Coordinates of C-alpha atoms in Angstrom, one line a residue:
M194 CA 10.6 11.4 -43.7
L195 CA 13.7 13.7 -44.0
D196 CA 13.7 15.2 -47.8
K197 CA 10.9 13.8 -49.4
Q198 CA 12.9 10.5 -47.6
A199 CA 12.9 8.6 -44.8
I200 CA 14.6 6.6 -42.7
V201 CA 13.5 3.4 -41.8
F202 CA 14.7 1.8 -37.4
H203 CA 13.9 -2.6 -38.1
H204 CA 14.1 -3.4 -34.5
G205 CA 15.0 -7.4 -35.4
S206 CA 18.5 -6.7 -37.7
G207 CA 18.9 -3.1 -35.5
E208 CA 19.8 -2.2 -39.0
T209 CA 19.3 1.5 -41.3
H210 CA 17.6 1.9 -44.0
R211 CA 16.3 5.3 -46.2
L212 CA 14.0 5.2 -48.4
D213 CA 13.8 7.2 -51.3
E214 CA 10.3 8.4 -52.1
E215 CA 8.4 5.7 -53.7
A216 CA 9.6 4.4 -51.3
S217 CA 8.5 6.3 -48.8
L218 CA 4.9 6.7 -49.4
I219 CA 4.6 2.4 -50.4
L220 CA 5.9 1.6 -47.1
L221 CA 3.8 5.1 -45.8
T222 CA 0.6 3.4 -47.6
I223 CA 1.0 0.3 -46.3
M224 CA 0.9 0.8 -43.1
D225 CA -1.7 3.2 -42.7
S226 CA -4.3 0.6 -44.5
Q227 CA -6.6 -0.6 -41.6
A228 CA -6.5 -4.2 -44.0
P229 CA -4.0 -6.7 -46.1
I230 CA -3.9 -4.9 -49.0
C231 CA -2.5 -6.3 -52.0
E232 CA -0.3 -5.5 -55.4
S233 CA -2.6 -3.5 -57.8
A234 CA -4.9 -1.7 -55.1
L235 CA -1.9 -0.5 -53.3
L236 CA -0.9 0.3 -57.4
G237 CA -3.8 2.8 -56.6
M238 CA -3.4 4.3 -54.4
A239 CA 0.0 5.1 -54.6
I240 CA -0.9 6.4 -57.8
D241 CA -3.9 8.1 -55.8
A242 CA -0.7 9.7 -53.4
G243 CA 1.1 10.9 -56.5
L244 CA 3.8 9.1 -57.2
Q245 CA 2.6 9.0 -61.0
R246 CA 5.7 7.3 -62.1
V247 CA 4.8 4.4 -60.7
D248 CA 4.0 1.5 -62.6
Q249 CA 3.5 -1.6 -62.6
Q250 CA 7.1 -3.7 -62.2
S251 CA 8.3 -0.8 -60.5
L252 CA 6.0 -1.3 -57.6
A253 CA 6.9 -5.3 -57.3
G254 CA 10.9 -3.6 -57.8
M255 CA 10.4 -1.8 -54.2
L256 CA 8.3 -4.5 -52.9
G257 CA 10.8 -7.1 -53.2
V258 CA 13.5 -4.4 -51.3
L259 CA 11.1 -3.5 -49.1
Q260 CA 10.6 -7.2 -48.1
S261 CA 14.4 -8.0 -48.6
L262 CA 14.3 -5.2 -45.7
H263 CA 12.2 -6.7 -43.0
V264 CA 10.3 -4.3 -42.5
V265 CA 7.1 -5.7 -44.7
E266 CA 5.6 -8.9 -45.2
N267 CA 4.5 -11.0 -48.5
I268 CA 1.6 -9.3 -49.6

C-alpha cells in the first residue's frame, strides 16, 4: 500500500494498476473473505472498515472497474 493506495499486478495480462483507497479496501475485503461474498455483505464490510462514502452505486462502480481489469470475478 502506498499512501492509502494499492498497486496491483495482474499476472494474466502483465498489467499493473494503481487503486485508490476505496478500491484498495474493497479488494482487500474480497481477498480476506473466507467464502464467496455477495455485494450487500461487501457493502456492509466496507462501511464497517471505515468507508462511509461508499454506497451501493459507488460500490457497483468500483466492482465494475475491478472486474474490467480482471482483478476480481463477477459477484
